[in-house]
mmCIF file of C-alpha atoms and ligand atoms in Angstrom:
data_model
loop_
_atom_site.group_PDB
_atom_site.id
_atom_site.type_symbol
_atom_site.label_atom_id
_atom_site.label_comp_id
_atom_site.label_asym_id
_atom_site.label_seq_id
_atom_site.Cartn_x
_atom_site.Cartn_y
_atom_site.Cartn_z
ATOM 1 C CA MET B 1 21.926 -204.098 160.417
ATOM 2 C CA LYS B 2 21.906 -205.177 157.064
ATOM 3 C CA GLY B 3 20.329 -203.703 153.357
ATOM 4 C CA LEU B 4 20.385 -204.611 149.995
ATOM 5 C CA ILE B 5 20.010 -202.167 147.230
ATOM 6 C CA LEU B 6 18.652 -203.812 143.651
ATOM 7 C CA VAL B 7 20.590 -201.827 141.405
ATOM 8 C CA GLY B 8 20.489 -203.405 138.513
ATOM 9 C CA GLY B 9 18.541 -203.291 135.301
ATOM 10 C CA TYR B 10 19.318 -201.035 132.328
ATOM 11 C CA GLY B 11 17.269 -197.980 133.784
ATOM 12 C CA THR B 12 15.850 -197.822 129.612
ATOM 13 C CA ARG B 13 13.058 -195.582 130.995
ATOM 14 C CA LEU B 14 15.250 -192.687 132.087
ATOM 15 C CA ARG B 15 17.119 -192.894 128.789
ATOM 16 C CA PRO B 16 18.985 -190.941 127.343
ATOM 17 C CA LEU B 17 20.375 -190.032 130.811
ATOM 18 C CA THR B 18 21.111 -193.870 131.261
ATOM 19 C CA LEU B 19 23.089 -193.998 128.103
ATOM 20 C CA THR B 20 25.971 -192.405 129.773
ATOM 21 C CA THR B 21 25.160 -192.408 133.251
ATOM 22 C CA PRO B 22 24.134 -195.739 135.489
ATOM 23 C CA LYS B 23 20.284 -194.573 136.694
ATOM 24 C CA PRO B 24 21.114 -195.189 141.045
ATOM 25 C CA LEU B 25 23.890 -192.420 139.753
ATOM 26 C CA VAL B 26 21.716 -190.221 137.809
ATOM 27 C CA GLU B 27 21.877 -186.868 140.412
ATOM 28 C CA PHE B 28 18.234 -186.691 141.937
ATOM 29 C CA ALA B 29 18.310 -182.992 143.904
ATOM 30 C CA ASN B 30 22.016 -182.735 142.977
ATOM 31 C CA ARG B 31 23.132 -185.880 144.698
ATOM 32 C CA PRO B 32 23.507 -189.539 142.718
ATOM 33 C CA MET B 33 20.044 -190.987 143.493
ATOM 34 C CA ILE B 34 21.340 -193.928 145.549
ATOM 35 C CA LEU B 35 23.327 -191.765 148.092
ATOM 36 C CA HIS B 36 19.568 -190.420 149.268
ATOM 37 C CA GLN B 37 19.269 -194.420 150.116
ATOM 38 C CA ILE B 38 22.447 -195.045 151.475
ATOM 39 C CA GLU B 39 22.202 -191.831 153.889
ATOM 40 C CA ALA B 40 18.724 -192.930 155.149
ATOM 41 C CA LEU B 41 20.076 -196.466 155.938
ATOM 42 C CA ALA B 42 23.235 -195.492 157.351
ATOM 43 C CA ASP B 43 20.980 -193.079 159.540
ATOM 44 C CA ALA B 44 19.028 -196.105 160.869
ATOM 45 C CA GLY B 45 21.840 -197.899 161.837
ATOM 46 C CA VAL B 46 22.468 -200.063 159.113
ATOM 47 C CA THR B 47 26.772 -200.931 159.039
ATOM 48 C CA ASP B 48 26.527 -203.483 155.770
ATOM 49 C CA ILE B 49 25.174 -202.283 152.529
ATOM 50 C CA VAL B 50 25.201 -204.449 149.613
ATOM 51 C CA LEU B 51 24.911 -203.190 146.054
ATOM 52 C CA ALA B 52 22.971 -205.915 143.718
ATOM 53 C CA VAL B 53 24.369 -204.792 140.244
ATOM 54 C CA ASN B 54 24.748 -206.042 136.755
ATOM 55 C CA TYR B 55 25.438 -203.504 134.555
ATOM 56 C CA ARG B 56 28.465 -201.214 134.476
ATOM 57 C CA PRO B 57 29.873 -202.040 138.020
ATOM 58 C CA GLU B 58 33.148 -200.305 137.910
ATOM 59 C CA VAL B 59 31.493 -196.769 137.390
ATOM 60 C CA MET B 60 29.153 -197.350 140.426
ATOM 61 C CA VAL B 61 32.277 -199.171 142.377
ATOM 62 C CA GLU B 62 34.539 -196.342 141.684
ATOM 63 C CA THR B 63 31.658 -193.561 142.657
ATOM 64 C CA LEU B 64 30.440 -195.037 145.766
ATOM 65 C CA LYS B 65 33.212 -196.528 147.409
ATOM 66 C CA LYS B 66 34.534 -193.218 148.604
ATOM 67 C CA TYR B 67 31.277 -193.021 150.307
ATOM 68 C CA GLU B 68 32.313 -195.516 152.983
ATOM 69 C CA LYS B 69 34.005 -193.289 155.221
ATOM 70 C CA GLU B 70 31.390 -190.211 154.671
ATOM 71 C CA TYR B 71 28.458 -192.291 156.330
ATOM 72 C CA GLY B 72 30.425 -195.245 158.523
ATOM 73 C CA VAL B 73 29.052 -198.235 156.347
ATOM 74 C CA ASN B 74 31.128 -201.149 154.395
ATOM 75 C CA ILE B 75 29.832 -201.044 150.882
ATOM 76 C CA SER B 76 30.337 -204.442 148.848
ATOM 77 C CA PHE B 77 29.236 -205.215 145.542
ATOM 78 C CA SER B 78 27.525 -208.474 144.164
ATOM 79 C CA VAL B 79 27.948 -208.551 140.557
ATOM 80 C CA GLU B 80 25.475 -210.553 138.537
ATOM 81 C CA THR B 81 27.102 -212.184 135.583
ATOM 82 C CA GLU B 82 22.918 -212.484 134.209
ATOM 83 C CA PRO B 83 20.469 -210.228 135.513
ATOM 84 C CA LEU B 84 18.746 -212.338 138.525
ATOM 85 C CA GLY B 85 16.014 -210.587 138.812
ATOM 86 C CA THR B 86 14.632 -208.654 142.264
ATOM 87 C CA ALA B 87 14.978 -212.085 144.187
ATOM 88 C CA GLY B 88 17.678 -214.180 142.826
ATOM 89 C CA PRO B 89 20.179 -211.000 144.074
ATOM 90 C CA LEU B 90 19.033 -211.718 147.687
ATOM 91 C CA LYS B 91 20.334 -215.301 147.412
ATOM 92 C CA LEU B 92 23.419 -214.253 145.932
ATOM 93 C CA ALA B 93 24.239 -212.189 148.091
ATOM 94 C CA GLU B 94 23.556 -214.728 151.013
ATOM 95 C CA ASP B 95 26.562 -214.902 152.854
ATOM 96 C CA ILE B 96 26.298 -210.912 154.160
ATOM 97 C CA LEU B 97 22.483 -210.986 154.851
ATOM 98 C CA LYS B 98 22.339 -214.279 156.720
ATOM 99 C CA LYS B 99 25.564 -213.037 158.373
ATOM 100 C CA ASP B 100 23.169 -212.898 161.853
ATOM 101 C CA ASP B 101 19.919 -213.449 162.710
ATOM 102 C CA SER B 102 18.523 -210.031 162.189
ATOM 103 C CA PRO B 103 16.445 -208.785 159.494
ATOM 104 C CA PHE B 104 17.857 -206.825 156.417
ATOM 105 C CA PHE B 105 16.120 -203.855 154.686
ATOM 106 C CA VAL B 106 15.550 -204.365 150.895
ATOM 107 C CA LEU B 107 15.258 -201.392 148.491
ATOM 108 C CA ASN B 108 14.474 -201.036 144.969
ATOM 109 C CA SER B 109 17.166 -197.982 143.891
ATOM 110 C CA ASP B 110 14.801 -195.793 141.841
ATOM 111 C CA VAL B 111 12.014 -194.964 144.924
ATOM 112 C CA ILE B 112 12.303 -192.117 147.197
ATOM 113 C CA CYS B 113 10.625 -191.105 150.173
ATOM 114 C CA ASN B 114 11.393 -190.454 153.922
ATOM 115 C CA TYR B 115 12.331 -193.869 154.275
ATOM 116 C CA PRO B 116 10.788 -194.428 157.682
ATOM 117 C CA PHE B 117 13.516 -197.436 158.402
ATOM 118 C CA LYS B 118 13.483 -197.176 162.459
ATOM 119 C CA GLU B 119 9.767 -197.372 162.594
ATOM 120 C CA LEU B 120 9.693 -200.101 159.901
ATOM 121 C CA ILE B 121 11.988 -201.930 161.976
ATOM 122 C CA GLU B 122 9.733 -201.577 165.291
ATOM 123 C CA PHE B 123 6.502 -202.730 163.519
ATOM 124 C CA HIS B 124 8.142 -205.407 161.807
ATOM 125 C CA LYS B 125 9.328 -206.724 165.037
ATOM 126 C CA SER B 126 5.619 -206.423 166.663
ATOM 127 C CA HIS B 127 3.998 -208.851 164.249
ATOM 128 C CA GLY B 128 5.883 -211.587 164.207
ATOM 129 C CA GLY B 129 5.991 -212.145 160.221
ATOM 130 C CA GLU B 130 8.882 -213.116 158.259
ATOM 131 C CA GLY B 131 8.633 -209.829 155.723
ATOM 132 C CA THR B 132 7.137 -206.476 155.765
ATOM 133 C CA ILE B 133 6.307 -204.181 152.791
ATOM 134 C CA ILE B 134 6.648 -200.812 152.456
ATOM 135 C CA ALA B 135 2.961 -199.501 151.034
ATOM 136 C CA THR B 136 1.697 -196.146 149.555
ATOM 137 C CA LYS B 137 -1.326 -194.955 147.642
ATOM 138 C CA VAL B 138 -1.337 -194.263 143.744
ATOM 139 C CA GLU B 139 -3.815 -193.187 141.381
ATOM 140 C CA ASP B 140 -2.556 -195.315 138.960
ATOM 141 C CA PRO B 141 -1.705 -198.778 140.360
ATOM 142 C CA SER B 142 -1.422 -200.661 137.242
ATOM 143 C CA LYS B 143 2.500 -200.241 136.830
ATOM 144 C CA TYR B 144 3.337 -201.299 140.413
ATOM 145 C CA GLY B 145 2.729 -204.291 142.604
ATOM 146 C CA VAL B 146 -0.591 -203.968 144.613
ATOM 147 C CA ILE B 147 -1.109 -205.318 147.952
ATOM 148 C CA VAL B 148 -4.611 -207.001 149.044
ATOM 149 C CA HIS B 149 -5.167 -207.030 152.801
ATOM 150 C CA LYS B 150 -6.792 -209.254 155.094
ATOM 151 C CA PRO B 151 -10.075 -207.817 156.450
ATOM 152 C CA ASN B 152 -8.797 -205.116 159.357
ATOM 153 C CA SER B 153 -5.166 -206.405 159.506
ATOM 154 C CA SER B 154 -1.991 -205.488 158.210
ATOM 155 C CA GLN B 155 -1.447 -208.892 156.964
ATOM 156 C CA ILE B 156 -1.570 -209.453 153.553
ATOM 157 C CA ASP B 157 -3.616 -211.609 151.577
ATOM 158 C CA ARG B 158 -2.481 -211.014 147.642
ATOM 159 C CA PHE B 159 -0.090 -209.528 145.523
ATOM 160 C CA VAL B 160 -0.679 -208.768 142.633
ATOM 161 C CA GLU B 161 2.285 -207.492 140.102
ATOM 162 C CA LYS B 162 1.169 -204.852 137.317
ATOM 163 C CA PRO B 163 -2.446 -205.500 137.417
ATOM 164 C CA GLN B 164 -4.331 -205.572 134.643
ATOM 165 C CA VAL B 165 -7.560 -205.328 136.485
ATOM 166 C CA PHE B 166 -8.263 -203.335 139.565
ATOM 167 C CA VAL B 167 -7.507 -204.648 142.656
ATOM 168 C CA GLY B 168 -6.926 -201.782 145.022
ATOM 169 C CA ASN B 169 -4.692 -199.079 144.860
ATOM 170 C CA ARG B 170 -2.424 -199.505 147.640
ATOM 171 C CA ILE B 171 0.912 -200.534 146.180
ATOM 172 C CA ASN B 172 4.124 -201.802 146.936
ATOM 173 C CA ALA B 173 6.263 -199.048 147.290
ATOM 174 C CA GLY B 174 10.084 -200.797 146.758
ATOM 175 C CA ILE B 175 10.679 -201.082 150.380
ATOM 176 C CA TYR B 176 10.925 -204.153 152.555
ATOM 177 C CA ILE B 177 12.198 -205.540 155.584
ATOM 178 C CA LEU B 178 12.894 -209.438 155.495
ATOM 179 C CA ASN B 179 13.697 -211.791 158.005
ATOM 180 C CA PRO B 180 16.811 -213.959 156.861
ATOM 181 C CA SER B 181 14.496 -217.066 156.572
ATOM 182 C CA VAL B 182 13.054 -215.463 153.340
ATOM 183 C CA ILE B 183 16.326 -215.999 151.888
ATOM 184 C CA ASP B 184 15.492 -219.997 151.444
ATOM 185 C CA LEU B 185 12.255 -219.502 149.468
ATOM 186 C CA ILE B 186 14.845 -218.049 146.766
ATOM 187 C CA GLU B 187 16.964 -220.049 144.438
ATOM 188 C CA LEU B 188 20.057 -219.082 142.418
ATOM 189 C CA ARG B 189 18.585 -218.243 139.176
ATOM 190 C CA PRO B 190 16.747 -215.084 137.316
ATOM 191 C CA THR B 191 14.066 -214.953 139.764
ATOM 192 C CA SER B 192 11.358 -211.919 140.859
ATOM 193 C CA ILE B 193 10.473 -211.463 144.514
ATOM 194 C CA GLU B 194 7.297 -209.715 143.263
ATOM 195 C CA THR B 195 5.331 -212.734 141.416
ATOM 196 C CA GLU B 196 7.425 -215.574 143.234
ATOM 197 C CA THR B 197 9.099 -215.348 146.898
ATOM 198 C CA PHE B 198 5.859 -212.686 147.930
ATOM 199 C CA PRO B 199 2.924 -214.905 146.847
ATOM 200 C CA GLN B 200 4.737 -217.924 148.919
ATOM 201 C CA LEU B 201 5.204 -215.316 151.967
ATOM 202 C CA ALA B 202 1.165 -214.028 151.593
ATOM 203 C CA LYS B 203 -0.423 -217.349 151.316
ATOM 204 C CA LYS B 204 1.597 -218.587 154.483
ATOM 205 C CA GLY B 205 0.139 -215.419 156.318
ATOM 206 C CA SER B 206 3.786 -214.049 156.809
ATOM 207 C CA LEU B 207 3.878 -210.903 155.188
ATOM 208 C CA HIS B 208 2.880 -207.796 156.473
ATOM 209 C CA SER B 209 2.521 -204.400 154.870
ATOM 210 C CA PHE B 210 3.306 -200.700 156.848
ATOM 211 C CA ASP B 211 1.312 -198.013 155.707
ATOM 212 C CA LEU B 212 3.726 -194.710 154.172
ATOM 213 C CA GLU B 213 3.167 -191.609 155.445
ATOM 214 C CA GLY B 214 4.404 -188.271 153.177
ATOM 215 C CA TYR B 215 5.606 -188.401 149.812
ATOM 216 C CA TRP B 216 6.901 -190.945 147.287
ATOM 217 C CA MET B 217 7.701 -191.500 144.025
ATOM 218 C CA ASP B 218 9.548 -193.995 141.521
ATOM 219 C CA VAL B 219 11.992 -191.702 139.787
ATOM 220 C CA GLY B 220 12.433 -194.276 136.991
ATOM 221 C CA GLN B 221 10.689 -192.315 134.333
ATOM 222 C CA PRO B 222 11.328 -188.650 133.390
ATOM 223 C CA LYS B 223 7.912 -187.510 134.087
ATOM 224 C CA ASP B 224 8.030 -189.337 137.515
ATOM 225 C CA PHE B 225 11.379 -188.083 138.173
ATOM 226 C CA LEU B 226 10.260 -184.449 137.667
ATOM 227 C CA ALA B 227 7.201 -184.829 140.005
ATOM 228 C CA GLY B 228 9.287 -186.882 142.237
ATOM 229 C CA THR B 229 11.558 -183.767 142.628
ATOM 230 C CA GLY B 230 8.721 -181.195 143.206
ATOM 231 C CA LEU B 231 7.450 -183.512 146.132
ATOM 232 C CA TYR B 232 11.359 -183.802 147.431
ATOM 233 C CA LEU B 233 12.000 -180.117 147.324
ATOM 234 C CA ASN B 234 8.378 -179.461 149.184
ATOM 235 C CA ALA B 235 9.918 -181.931 151.682
ATOM 236 C CA LEU B 236 13.199 -180.368 151.837
ATOM 237 C CA ALA B 237 11.057 -176.635 152.494
ATOM 238 C CA THR B 238 9.827 -178.070 155.850
ATOM 239 C CA ARG B 239 12.443 -180.334 156.896
ATOM 240 C CA HIS B 240 15.796 -178.131 155.456
ATOM 241 C CA PRO B 241 14.365 -174.686 154.447
ATOM 242 C CA GLU B 242 17.816 -173.378 154.784
ATOM 243 C CA ARG B 243 19.215 -175.637 151.991
ATOM 244 C CA LEU B 244 16.638 -173.994 149.461
ATOM 245 C CA SER B 245 17.620 -170.536 147.643
ATOM 246 C CA GLU B 246 15.879 -167.588 149.013
ATOM 247 C CA GLY B 247 16.937 -165.291 145.573
ATOM 248 C CA ALA B 248 14.473 -162.800 144.193
ATOM 249 C CA ASN B 249 14.562 -164.144 141.089
ATOM 250 C CA CYS B 250 13.209 -167.185 142.527
ATOM 251 C CA VAL B 251 9.532 -168.326 142.882
ATOM 252 C CA GLY B 252 8.465 -171.549 144.695
ATOM 253 C CA HIS B 253 10.922 -174.376 145.760
ATOM 254 C CA VAL B 254 14.534 -173.638 144.140
ATOM 255 C CA LEU B 255 17.433 -175.731 144.661
ATOM 256 C CA ILE B 256 20.669 -174.592 143.592
ATOM 257 C CA ASP B 257 24.193 -175.629 143.741
ATOM 258 C CA PRO B 258 26.404 -172.837 144.972
ATOM 259 C CA THR B 259 28.979 -173.171 142.162
ATOM 260 C CA ALA B 260 26.209 -172.365 139.408
ATOM 261 C CA LYS B 261 26.219 -169.039 138.230
ATOM 262 C CA VAL B 262 22.674 -167.392 138.126
ATOM 263 C CA SER B 263 21.979 -164.484 136.353
ATOM 264 C CA PRO B 264 20.153 -162.074 138.757
ATOM 265 C CA THR B 265 17.825 -161.055 135.558
ATOM 266 C CA ALA B 266 16.687 -164.708 135.185
ATOM 267 C CA LYS B 267 13.500 -166.402 136.610
ATOM 268 C CA LEU B 268 13.626 -169.985 138.360
ATOM 269 C CA GLY B 269 11.124 -172.258 139.638
ATOM 270 C CA PRO B 270 8.426 -173.434 141.064
ATOM 271 C CA SER B 271 10.303 -176.804 141.604
ATOM 272 C CA VAL B 272 13.878 -176.859 139.919
ATOM 273 C CA VAL B 273 16.996 -177.904 140.390
ATOM 274 C CA ILE B 274 20.162 -175.971 139.115
ATOM 275 C CA GLY B 275 23.455 -178.658 139.548
ATOM 276 C CA PRO B 276 27.273 -177.509 139.833
ATOM 277 C CA ASN B 277 28.970 -175.288 137.752
ATOM 278 C CA VAL B 278 25.888 -174.640 135.530
ATOM 279 C CA VAL B 279 25.283 -171.455 133.942
ATOM 280 C CA VAL B 280 21.873 -169.699 133.701
ATOM 281 C CA GLY B 281 21.850 -166.547 131.524
ATOM 282 C CA ASP B 282 20.165 -163.014 131.810
ATOM 283 C CA GLY B 283 16.548 -163.312 131.282
ATOM 284 C CA ALA B 284 16.374 -167.023 130.997
ATOM 285 C CA ARG B 285 12.941 -168.716 132.552
ATOM 286 C CA ILE B 286 13.314 -172.341 134.143
ATOM 287 C CA SER B 287 10.610 -174.347 135.871
ATOM 288 C CA ARG B 288 9.595 -177.560 136.779
ATOM 289 C CA SER B 289 13.151 -178.524 135.455
ATOM 290 C CA VAL B 290 16.214 -179.977 136.599
ATOM 291 C CA VAL B 291 19.727 -178.777 134.763
ATOM 292 C CA MET B 292 22.717 -181.026 135.520
ATOM 293 C CA ARG B 293 25.804 -180.454 136.175
ATOM 294 C CA ASP B 294 27.914 -178.342 133.935
ATOM 295 C CA ALA B 295 24.933 -177.166 131.412
ATOM 296 C CA VAL B 296 24.294 -173.591 130.000
ATOM 297 C CA VAL B 297 20.886 -172.073 129.598
ATOM 298 C CA LYS B 298 21.642 -169.144 127.380
ATOM 299 C CA PRO B 299 20.367 -165.519 127.930
ATOM 300 C CA HIS B 300 16.592 -165.501 127.154
ATOM 301 C CA ALA B 301 15.946 -169.311 126.855
ATOM 302 C CA HIS B 302 12.726 -171.125 128.367
ATOM 303 C CA VAL B 303 13.139 -174.285 129.809
ATOM 304 C CA ARG B 304 9.580 -175.505 131.291
ATOM 305 C CA GLN B 305 9.347 -179.613 132.479
ATOM 306 C CA SER B 306 12.355 -181.022 131.217
ATOM 307 C CA ILE B 307 15.860 -182.053 131.773
ATOM 308 C CA VAL B 308 18.632 -180.509 130.947
ATOM 309 C CA GLY B 309 21.440 -183.481 130.821
ATOM 310 C CA TRP B 310 25.109 -182.914 131.723
ATOM 311 C CA GLY B 311 27.136 -180.668 129.684
ATOM 312 C CA SER B 312 24.207 -179.811 127.355
ATOM 313 C CA LYS B 313 24.110 -176.052 126.291
ATOM 314 C CA VAL B 314 20.298 -174.897 125.528
ATOM 315 C CA GLY B 315 20.695 -171.722 122.943
ATOM 316 C CA SER B 316 19.699 -168.405 123.208
ATOM 317 C CA TRP B 317 15.583 -167.243 122.712
ATOM 318 C CA SER B 318 15.123 -171.217 122.289
ATOM 319 C CA ARG B 319 12.630 -173.073 124.116
ATOM 320 C CA ILE B 320 11.930 -176.826 125.745
ATOM 321 C CA GLU B 321 9.378 -178.290 127.198
ATOM 322 C CA ASN B 322 6.805 -180.902 127.702
ATOM 323 C CA VAL B 323 8.982 -183.457 129.070
ATOM 324 C CA THR B 324 12.148 -182.746 126.745
ATOM 325 C CA VAL B 325 15.165 -184.711 128.130
ATOM 326 C CA LEU B 326 18.559 -184.097 127.063
ATOM 327 C CA GLY B 327 21.405 -186.197 127.167
ATOM 328 C CA ASP B 328 24.819 -185.821 127.933
ATOM 329 C CA ASP B 329 26.587 -183.081 126.035
ATOM 330 C CA VAL B 330 23.484 -181.858 123.864
ATOM 331 C CA GLU B 331 23.585 -178.896 122.082
ATOM 332 C CA VAL B 332 20.249 -176.884 121.135
ATOM 333 C CA LYS B 333 21.080 -173.796 119.054
ATOM 334 C CA ASP B 334 19.596 -170.345 119.216
ATOM 335 C CA GLU B 335 15.622 -169.836 118.761
ATOM 336 C CA VAL B 336 14.638 -173.616 118.473
ATOM 337 C CA TYR B 337 11.798 -175.391 119.759
ATOM 338 C CA VAL B 338 11.973 -178.534 121.581
ATOM 339 C CA ASN B 339 8.755 -180.247 122.439
ATOM 340 C CA GLY B 340 9.106 -183.419 124.763
ATOM 341 C CA GLY B 341 12.287 -184.548 122.549
ATOM 342 C CA ARG B 342 14.192 -187.407 123.989
ATOM 343 C CA VAL B 343 17.669 -185.931 122.370
ATOM 344 C CA LEU B 344 20.434 -188.460 122.645
ATOM 345 C CA PRO B 345 24.184 -187.745 123.884
ATOM 346 C CA HIS B 346 26.057 -185.272 121.931
ATOM 347 C CA LYS B 347 23.581 -184.363 119.055
ATOM 348 C CA SER B 348 23.329 -180.594 118.498
ATOM 349 C CA ILE B 349 19.865 -179.751 116.907
ATOM 350 C CA SER B 350 18.982 -176.844 115.052
ATOM 351 C CA ALA B 351 15.445 -177.464 113.674
ATOM 352 C CA ASN B 352 12.158 -177.259 115.488
ATOM 353 C CA VAL B 353 11.277 -180.068 117.036
ATOM 354 C CA GLU B 354 7.539 -180.204 117.217
ATOM 355 C CA LYS B 355 6.358 -183.165 118.110
ATOM 356 C CA PRO B 356 7.721 -185.727 121.227
ATOM 357 C CA GLU B 357 10.128 -187.448 119.349
ATOM 358 C CA ILE B 358 13.695 -189.729 119.855
ATOM 359 C CA ILE B 359 16.444 -187.850 118.495
ATOM 360 C CA MET B 360 19.454 -189.610 117.878
HETATM 361 N N1 GDD F 401 20.169 -206.495 141.030
HETATM 362 C C1 GDD F 401 19.554 -206.484 139.961
HETATM 363 N N2 GDD F 401 19.339 -207.354 138.955
HETATM 364 N N3 GDD F 401 18.250 -205.420 139.752
HETATM 365 C C2 GDD F 401 17.435 -205.245 139.517
HETATM 366 C C3 GDD F 401 17.375 -206.529 138.087
HETATM 367 C C4 GDD F 401 18.407 -207.396 138.167
HETATM 368 O O1 GDD F 401 18.130 -208.228 137.194
HETATM 369 N N4 GDD F 401 16.138 -206.033 137.471
HETATM 370 C C5 GDD F 401 15.541 -204.749 138.293
HETATM 371 N N5 GDD F 401 16.556 -204.436 138.829
HETATM 372 C C6 GDD F 401 16.240 -203.390 140.206
HETATM 373 C C7 GDD F 401 16.447 -202.223 139.734
HETATM 374 O O2 GDD F 401 16.997 -201.497 139.194
HETATM 375 C C8 GDD F 401 15.251 -201.379 140.495
HETATM 376 O O3 GDD F 401 15.944 -200.493 141.275
HETATM 377 C C9 GDD F 401 13.792 -202.670 141.538
HETATM 378 O O4 GDD F 401 14.909 -204.119 140.922
HETATM 379 C C10 GDD F 401 12.748 -202.641 140.551
HETATM 380 O O5 GDD F 401 12.854 -202.498 138.881
HETATM 381 P P1 GDD F 401 11.852 -202.052 138.178
HETATM 382 O O6 GDD F 401 12.093 -202.288 136.543
HETATM 383 O O7 GDD F 401 12.308 -200.407 138.985
HETATM 384 O O8 GDD F 401 10.379 -202.065 138.795
HETATM 385 P P2 GDD F 401 8.786 -201.442 138.726
HETATM 386 O O9 GDD F 401 9.929 -200.426 139.138
HETATM 387 O O10 GDD F 401 8.682 -202.134 137.326
HETATM 388 O O11 GDD F 401 8.038 -202.074 139.752
HETATM 389 C C11 GDD F 401 8.872 -202.111 141.270
HETATM 390 O O12 GDD F 401 9.153 -201.214 141.723
HETATM 391 C C12 GDD F 401 7.205 -200.747 141.692
HETATM 392 C C13 GDD F 401 7.770 -199.213 142.825
HETATM 393 O O13 GDD F 401 8.174 -198.872 142.261
HETATM 394 C C14 GDD F 401 8.386 -203.816 141.878
HETATM 395 O O14 GDD F 401 8.575 -203.454 143.062
HETATM 396 C C15 GDD F 401 6.585 -203.188 142.257
HETATM 397 O O15 GDD F 401 6.156 -203.977 142.756
HETATM 398 C C16 GDD F 401 6.599 -201.713 142.722
HETATM 399 O O16 GDD F 401 5.387 -201.163 143.317
HETATM 400 MG MG1 MG F 402 11.290 -198.706 139.169
#
């Protein structure tokens, strides 16, 4: 089988992390976001994966080519010279996606869930339509694509992207399975699957939805990235509890890379991920946060609901909170307070940041 992952866009909402690393390579639970998807596709029997890229392909090629062997898949890069949106990339990769009659998967690269691909194939084959969208329910549907059904049916009546008025709360989870015939509806130009292709398919009565069970999150924004980390760790606690840390200094779900050095007097959790080579000093307190590779959280620092970027340093007795995001190689000096700051790579902060702002 075949799958295409939409990995374009500049990931602006996940800045400052995406200023130095393309969004799909930002580590989620200590592995590049996109590897979670590649692994799940491979598990479902997908052998050809196309990464539709329009931004810094070199870095991605270098990082991801090495996983081909590990997962037993062919990974090819379909590089756009101008951003083709969410549908154009399917047309660009037509040769691969149409190489046989079997349906193919399409994924937004920033969504996490338990990827029920096998169930999705079964369901798709059972209804005979040209496309199936995975649907999930959210409280605020305004930042997503909303699915409106025909009564008592899985058939989609209307698809409304980013609705201004409430039309329902079952939304597009950003995962599809489509027949190759869908590509015939798409032109090779910047075009949106949500606003152009799906409405056409819905009109033909050929688009269905499949309800997702379990957690789901679009982790393309810092607040959602942290919330998604919590959901993922909850699910991990059920499926692979052995991967979580059971240290006496951990509360709730905590994932610690084996190469990290955490002081026994530091306290971690709930919902914390500690990356490779991270150092956490004596008496430090970390909750609902992600600390990326090579970062240092010095003694008695307090990190709350924040992301500490690669190689950054959080000084002794300092406190960062309220969705603060430190980019690559940032230094927060000792005894400094940061409230909701977005700190650009390589900055050093020696004065308090009292209210949420971008520090450049
Ligand atoms: N190759 C390529 N080229 N990929 C692109 C481009 C492009 O020009 N533009 C966006 N993408 C990729 C993004 O990297 C992402 O993986 C996916 O397409 C969706 O783009 P987002 O920018 O993340 O869209 P969104 O989050 O606002 O909305 C989408 O996702 C929601 C679920 O999270 C829509 O599909 C909504 O309908 C959906 O509910
Ligand atoms: Mg998104």
